Amino acid sequence: MPRIGPYTLYTIETGRFRLDGGAMFGIVPKPLWQRRIAPDERNRIPLHMRCLLLEDDGRLILIDNGVGDKYDAKFQDIFAIDHDEHTLHASLNDAGFSPDDVTDVILTHLHFDHAGGSTTRQGDRLVPAFPNATYHVQHTHLDWARQPNEREKASFLSENIEPLVASGQINRIDGAGAVFPGIEVMLVNGHTEAQQMVKITGPEGTLVFVADLLPTSHHLRAPWIMAYDVRPLVTLQEKKAFLDEALAGGWHLFFEHDPDVPLASLEQTERGIAAANPRPLDELF
Ligand SMILES: [Zn+2]
């Protein structure tokens, strides 16, 4: 397993799902995007819910946790939720851990495909799925998600959020900066209010969990912006600024939703900054 500073890194594949291809690529015409990711007969494209686990001497830190296991048949059908190959629990188990071992969960944001694994059913109650963990959420994002606008409302499910508030397990983070040694959060506001990306830095190099600023490697192109984003022109600026900094710093990017590319480096090409050396996390350095 690769290491950065004191942390051993594990990929935690939590399952697959599908979203409308048009919504995933915004204004990009279908003839362009369907060459890169082929849609199914309902115009949906395959996506992963790929999380990251960091282990050091005292902590086990999970970044996002997929869609969870609370959905009904209609929800499963709409989003083609597929846990045949991977589940959060099985992937944690493969890495040698159980949910009880997780000490910290960093939630990039509270959309259901990122935070749905945060809670689970226990009889007729909803409880935190990681009973010993602190859940780290941006303060302004938590407020935003609990009073959702009508356009984003379907992505913020109270069943994923309120049990965490009720249990007192949320740590509200105010702004960007260090959360643990070598781990900092970076804020972006285009996709949703105060999404936090996670940057892990050590002597070996830097890895950034880019979440929904860059859901797939195809979104590296400037105008390839999801229609889901609440402020697409802010995403455009944030993406350009981030990619300039990431290229200059030689940062590696971890893609949560890319069906084929878990990790890539960056290179400058005549058509802009592009993914280089796509590879699994095991080949990070
Ligand atoms: Zn999102």
Tab-separated table of C-alpha atoms and ligand atoms in Angstrom:
chain	number	residue	atom	x	y	z
A	1	MET	CA	0.000	0.000	0.000
A	2	PRO	CA	1.288	3.484	-0.774
A	3	ARG	CA	2.200	5.846	2.022
A	4	ILE	CA	2.231	9.606	2.404
A	5	GLY	CA	3.974	10.777	5.549
A	6	PRO	CA	2.580	8.769	8.461
A	7	TYR	CA	-0.435	7.523	6.494
A	8	THR	CA	-1.003	4.237	4.709
A	9	LEU	CA	-3.559	4.712	1.916
A	10	TYR	CA	-6.296	2.315	0.850
A	11	THR	CA	-8.830	2.615	-1.957
A	12	ILE	CA	-12.309	1.871	-0.650
A	13	GLU	CA	-14.598	1.064	-3.581
A	14	THR	CA	-18.157	1.342	-2.247
A	15	GLY	CA	-20.132	0.466	-5.383
A	16	ARG	CA	-21.273	1.797	-8.726
A	17	PHE	CA	-24.191	3.876	-9.918
A	18	ARG	CA	-25.339	5.793	-12.978
A	19	LEU	CA	-26.258	9.407	-13.600
A	20	ASP	CA	-27.662	11.130	-16.644
A	21	GLY	CA	-24.813	11.759	-19.084
A	22	GLY	CA	-26.196	15.127	-20.108
A	23	ALA	CA	-26.333	16.278	-16.497
A	24	MET	CA	-22.790	15.027	-15.895
A	25	PHE	CA	-21.323	17.060	-18.752
A	26	GLY	CA	-23.537	20.156	-18.742
A	27	ILE	CA	-23.325	22.081	-22.016
A	28	VAL	CA	-20.995	19.615	-23.733
A	29	PRO	CA	-22.827	18.083	-26.725
A	30	LYS	CA	-23.581	14.389	-26.473
A	31	PRO	CA	-21.575	13.452	-29.600
A	32	LEU	CA	-18.478	14.653	-27.743
A	33	TRP	CA	-19.028	13.090	-24.318
A	34	GLN	CA	-20.434	9.769	-25.522
A	35	ARG	CA	-17.138	9.026	-27.263
A	36	ARG	CA	-15.475	9.076	-23.853
A	37	ILE	CA	-18.140	7.414	-21.703
A	38	ALA	CA	-20.863	5.486	-23.493
A	39	PRO	CA	-24.406	6.006	-22.110
A	40	ASP	CA	-26.888	3.200	-21.532
A	41	GLU	CA	-30.360	3.058	-23.121
A	42	ARG	CA	-31.628	5.520	-20.489
A	43	ASN	CA	-28.811	7.984	-21.284
A	44	ARG	CA	-27.026	7.231	-18.023
A	45	ILE	CA	-23.275	6.848	-17.693
A	46	PRO	CA	-21.505	4.428	-15.317
A	47	LEU	CA	-19.785	5.960	-12.313
A	48	HIS	CA	-17.933	4.674	-9.269
A	49	MET	CA	-18.224	5.763	-5.640
A	50	ARG	CA	-14.548	5.402	-4.771
A	51	CYS	CA	-13.440	6.504	-1.330
A	52	LEU	CA	-10.085	6.826	0.368
A	53	LEU	CA	-8.969	5.458	3.735
A	54	LEU	CA	-5.933	6.768	5.619
A	55	GLU	CA	-4.345	4.861	8.491
A	56	ASP	CA	-1.731	6.052	10.929
A	57	ASP	CA	-0.797	4.956	14.454
A	58	GLY	CA	-3.823	6.384	16.163
A	59	ARG	CA	-6.337	7.205	13.485
A	60	LEU	CA	-8.346	5.621	10.717
A	61	ILE	CA	-9.710	8.358	8.493
A	62	LEU	CA	-12.326	7.693	5.808
A	63	ILE	CA	-12.969	10.292	3.113
A	64	ASP	CA	-16.602	10.059	1.919
A	65	ASN	CA	-18.538	6.791	2.108
A	66	GLY	CA	-20.708	6.259	-0.982
A	67	VAL	CA	-24.468	5.878	-1.198
A	68	GLY	CA	-24.940	3.532	1.771
A	69	ASP	CA	-27.550	0.804	2.111
A	70	LYS	CA	-30.805	2.593	2.986
A	71	TYR	CA	-32.262	3.077	-0.503
A	72	ASP	CA	-35.496	1.524	-1.788
A	73	ALA	CA	-36.160	-0.252	-5.111
A	74	LYS	CA	-37.234	2.907	-6.948
A	75	PHE	CA	-34.102	4.798	-5.913
A	76	GLN	CA	-31.944	1.799	-6.833
A	77	ASP	CA	-33.549	1.667	-10.275
A	78	ILE	CA	-33.258	5.393	-11.036
A	79	PHE	CA	-29.565	5.482	-10.153
A	80	ALA	CA	-28.728	1.863	-11.134
A	81	ILE	CA	-27.075	1.355	-7.769
A	82	ASP	CA	-24.845	-1.676	-8.037
A	83	HIS	CA	-23.257	-3.323	-5.020
A	84	ASP	CA	-22.600	-6.662	-6.727
A	85	GLU	CA	-18.866	-6.156	-6.874
A	86	HIS	CA	-18.127	-3.705	-4.072
A	87	THR	CA	-19.635	-2.513	-0.826
A	88	LEU	CA	-18.286	-0.141	1.798
A	89	HIS	CA	-18.204	-2.911	4.403
A	90	ALA	CA	-16.524	-5.489	2.162
A	91	SER	CA	-13.878	-3.007	1.052
A	92	LEU	CA	-13.151	-1.947	4.633
A	93	ASN	CA	-12.938	-5.616	5.547
A	94	ASP	CA	-10.556	-6.320	2.656
A	95	ALA	CA	-8.319	-3.558	3.995
A	96	GLY	CA	-8.417	-5.226	7.404
A	97	PHE	CA	-10.865	-2.975	9.217
A	98	SER	CA	-14.446	-2.752	10.465
A	99	PRO	CA	-16.713	0.301	10.786
A	100	ASP	CA	-15.959	0.354	14.531
A	101	ASP	CA	-12.293	1.045	13.756
A	102	VAL	CA	-12.966	4.271	11.856
A	103	THR	CA	-12.048	7.242	14.058
A	104	ASP	CA	-12.799	10.032	11.577
A	105	VAL	CA	-14.957	10.549	8.518
A	106	ILE	CA	-14.236	13.573	6.370
A	107	LEU	CA	-17.284	14.358	4.255
A	108	THR	CA	-16.440	16.444	1.190
A	109	HIS	CA	-20.120	17.370	1.015
A	110	LEU	CA	-23.465	15.830	1.905
A	111	HIS	CA	-24.849	14.764	-1.495
A	112	PHE	CA	-26.222	11.230	-1.172
A	113	ASP	CA	-23.560	9.597	-3.346
A	114	HIS	CA	-20.850	10.901	-0.991
A	115	ALA	CA	-22.453	10.760	2.445
A	116	GLY	CA	-25.098	8.026	2.183
A	117	GLY	CA	-22.882	5.505	3.960
A	118	SER	CA	-22.700	7.796	6.993
A	119	THR	CA	-25.825	6.319	8.554
A	120	THR	CA	-27.515	2.934	8.649
A	121	ARG	CA	-30.691	1.298	9.909
A	122	GLN	CA	-30.713	-0.380	13.283
A	123	GLY	CA	-34.168	-1.879	13.682
A	124	ASP	CA	-36.483	1.046	12.967
A	125	ARG	CA	-33.890	3.650	13.920
A	126	LEU	CA	-31.304	5.443	11.821
A	127	VAL	CA	-27.898	5.609	13.475
A	128	PRO	CA	-24.355	6.657	12.518
A	129	ALA	CA	-22.707	3.790	10.597
A	130	PHE	CA	-19.373	4.543	12.272
A	131	PRO	CA	-20.221	4.546	15.979
A	132	ASN	CA	-16.776	5.636	17.158
A	133	ALA	CA	-16.090	8.254	14.495
A	134	THR	CA	-16.155	12.010	14.402
A	135	TYR	CA	-17.714	13.243	11.150
A	136	HIS	CA	-15.983	16.363	9.829
A	137	VAL	CA	-18.264	18.628	7.815
A	138	GLN	CA	-17.933	22.275	6.779
A	139	HIS	CA	-20.142	24.390	9.025
A	140	THR	CA	-21.660	26.463	6.217
A	141	HIS	CA	-22.217	23.374	4.087
A	142	LEU	CA	-24.079	21.617	6.907
A	143	ASP	CA	-26.412	24.588	7.275
A	144	TRP	CA	-26.870	24.702	3.483
A	145	ALA	CA	-27.670	20.986	3.262
A	146	ARG	CA	-30.178	21.046	6.128
A	147	GLN	CA	-32.130	23.896	4.479
A	148	PRO	CA	-31.719	22.843	0.860
A	149	ASN	CA	-32.717	24.866	-2.167
A	150	GLU	CA	-35.308	23.234	-4.416
A	151	ARG	CA	-32.819	22.455	-7.178
A	152	GLU	CA	-30.406	20.593	-4.919
A	153	LYS	CA	-32.954	19.150	-2.515
A	154	ALA	CA	-33.062	15.664	-4.086
A	155	SER	CA	-29.333	15.273	-3.372
A	156	PHE	CA	-29.545	16.122	0.343
A	157	LEU	CA	-31.416	13.352	2.160
A	158	SER	CA	-32.135	14.062	5.801
A	159	GLU	CA	-31.678	10.339	6.614
A	160	ASN	CA	-27.975	10.778	5.801
A	161	ILE	CA	-27.553	13.917	7.884
A	162	GLU	CA	-29.923	14.234	10.848
A	163	PRO	CA	-28.818	11.060	12.711
A	164	LEU	CA	-25.279	12.500	12.768
A	165	VAL	CA	-26.496	15.803	14.159
A	166	ALA	CA	-28.623	13.988	16.745
A	167	SER	CA	-25.749	11.793	17.931
A	168	GLY	CA	-23.441	14.765	18.407
A	169	GLN	CA	-20.775	13.142	16.222
A	170	ILE	CA	-20.315	16.053	13.818
A	171	ASN	CA	-17.313	18.344	14.025
A	172	ARG	CA	-18.216	21.558	12.220
A	173	ILE	CA	-15.133	22.871	10.406
A	174	ASP	CA	-14.951	26.590	9.686
A	175	GLY	CA	-13.063	27.172	6.449
A	176	ALA	CA	-10.009	25.718	4.752
A	177	GLY	CA	-6.829	24.525	6.414
A	178	ALA	CA	-5.207	21.694	8.334
A	179	VAL	CA	-7.470	19.119	9.962
A	180	PHE	CA	-4.793	16.547	10.849
A	181	PRO	CA	-1.008	16.529	10.441
A	182	GLY	CA	-0.341	16.546	6.689
A	183	ILE	CA	-4.051	16.666	5.841
A	184	GLU	CA	-5.809	19.865	4.885
A	185	VAL	CA	-9.126	20.725	3.321
A	186	MET	CA	-9.504	23.085	0.365
A	187	LEU	CA	-12.839	24.779	-0.224
A	188	VAL	CA	-14.703	25.222	-3.488
A	189	ASN	CA	-18.174	26.693	-3.894
A	190	GLY	CA	-19.197	26.027	-7.497
A	191	HIS	CA	-20.605	22.503	-7.186
A	192	THR	CA	-22.326	23.242	-3.887
A	193	GLU	CA	-21.752	25.603	-0.976
A	194	ALA	CA	-18.398	24.930	0.748
A	195	GLN	CA	-17.409	21.569	-0.703
A	196	GLN	CA	-14.133	20.470	0.923
A	197	MET	CA	-11.501	18.642	-1.100
A	198	VAL	CA	-8.859	16.799	0.904
A	199	LYS	CA	-5.130	17.325	0.312
A	200	ILE	CA	-2.620	14.871	1.778
A	201	THR	CA	1.004	16.005	1.751
A	202	GLY	CA	4.205	14.299	2.828
A	203	PRO	CA	7.818	13.917	1.750
A	204	GLU	CA	6.697	11.482	-0.971
A	205	GLY	CA	4.411	14.029	-2.639
A	206	THR	CA	0.857	15.327	-2.629
A	207	LEU	CA	-2.439	13.598	-3.350
A	208	VAL	CA	-5.741	15.471	-3.587
A	209	PHE	CA	-9.161	13.852	-3.225
A	210	VAL	CA	-10.904	16.151	-5.682
A	211	ALA	CA	-14.489	14.944	-5.103
A	212	ASP	CA	-17.009	16.770	-7.284
A	213	LEU	CA	-14.775	19.609	-8.450
A	214	LEU	CA	-13.488	16.971	-10.895
A	215	PRO	CA	-15.801	13.954	-10.644
A	216	THR	CA	-13.986	12.170	-13.502
A	217	SER	CA	-10.772	12.737	-15.432
A	218	HIS	CA	-12.922	13.935	-18.360
A	219	HIS	CA	-13.896	16.955	-16.287
A	220	LEU	CA	-10.331	18.311	-16.477
A	221	ARG	CA	-11.393	20.190	-19.627
A	222	ALA	CA	-12.498	23.680	-18.617
A	223	PRO	CA	-16.071	23.722	-20.029
A	224	TRP	CA	-16.870	20.139	-18.992
A	225	ILE	CA	-18.874	21.136	-15.925
A	226	MET	CA	-21.785	19.247	-14.422
A	227	ALA	CA	-25.284	20.670	-14.843
A	228	TYR	CA	-25.768	19.765	-11.174
A	229	ASP	CA	-23.386	22.555	-10.096
A	230	VAL	CA	-25.144	25.434	-8.374
A	231	ARG	CA	-22.597	27.997	-9.626
A	232	PRO	CA	-21.038	26.705	-12.868
A	233	LEU	CA	-18.981	29.818	-13.609
A	234	VAL	CA	-17.494	29.618	-10.118
A	235	THR	CA	-16.591	25.978	-10.858
A	236	LEU	CA	-14.884	27.150	-14.045
A	237	GLN	CA	-12.672	29.600	-12.134
A	238	GLU	CA	-12.040	27.191	-9.264
A	239	LYS	CA	-11.094	24.399	-11.635
A	240	LYS	CA	-8.638	26.538	-13.578
A	241	ALA	CA	-6.997	27.926	-10.427
A	242	PHE	CA	-6.808	24.477	-8.845
A	243	LEU	CA	-5.345	22.806	-11.943
A	244	ASP	CA	-2.676	25.517	-12.321
A	245	GLU	CA	-1.646	24.987	-8.711
A	246	ALA	CA	-1.815	21.195	-8.965
A	247	LEU	CA	0.291	21.099	-12.136
A	248	ALA	CA	2.914	23.444	-10.647
A	249	GLY	CA	3.041	21.400	-7.465
A	250	GLY	CA	3.171	18.016	-9.197
A	251	TRP	CA	0.075	16.937	-7.269
A	252	HIS	CA	-1.663	13.640	-8.014
A	253	LEU	CA	-5.467	13.544	-8.227
A	254	PHE	CA	-7.792	10.848	-6.852
A	255	PHE	CA	-11.087	10.639	-8.777
A	256	GLU	CA	-14.126	9.539	-6.791
A	257	HIS	CA	-16.498	8.882	-9.705
A	258	ASP	CA	-14.320	8.004	-12.721
A	259	PRO	CA	-15.321	4.528	-13.981
A	260	ASP	CA	-11.825	3.831	-15.346
A	261	VAL	CA	-9.267	6.158	-13.789
A	262	PRO	CA	-8.823	6.068	-10.010
A	263	LEU	CA	-5.736	8.259	-10.003
A	264	ALA	CA	-3.794	10.464	-12.413
A	265	SER	CA	-1.020	12.998	-12.550
A	266	LEU	CA	-1.197	16.122	-14.705
A	267	GLU	CA	0.626	17.398	-17.750
A	268	GLN	CA	0.472	20.555	-19.836
A	269	THR	CA	-0.600	19.853	-23.407
A	270	GLU	CA	-1.326	22.231	-26.281
A	271	ARG	CA	-5.030	21.724	-25.496
A	272	GLY	CA	-4.675	22.537	-21.827
A	273	ILE	CA	-3.927	20.637	-18.656
A	274	ALA	CA	-4.661	16.934	-19.098
A	275	ALA	CA	-4.500	13.688	-17.141
A	276	ALA	CA	-1.194	11.849	-17.321
A	277	ASN	CA	-0.249	8.367	-16.218
A	278	PRO	CA	-3.689	7.115	-15.149
A	279	ARG	CA	-3.231	4.304	-12.636
A	280	PRO	CA	-4.529	2.609	-9.509
A	281	LEU	CA	-3.697	4.019	-6.087
A	282	ASP	CA	-1.200	1.194	-5.452
A	283	GLU	CA	1.034	2.760	-8.100
A	284	LEU	CA	0.844	6.271	-6.617
A	285	PHE	CA	4.619	6.761	-6.307
B	1	ZN	ZN	-21.971	16.309	-5.345
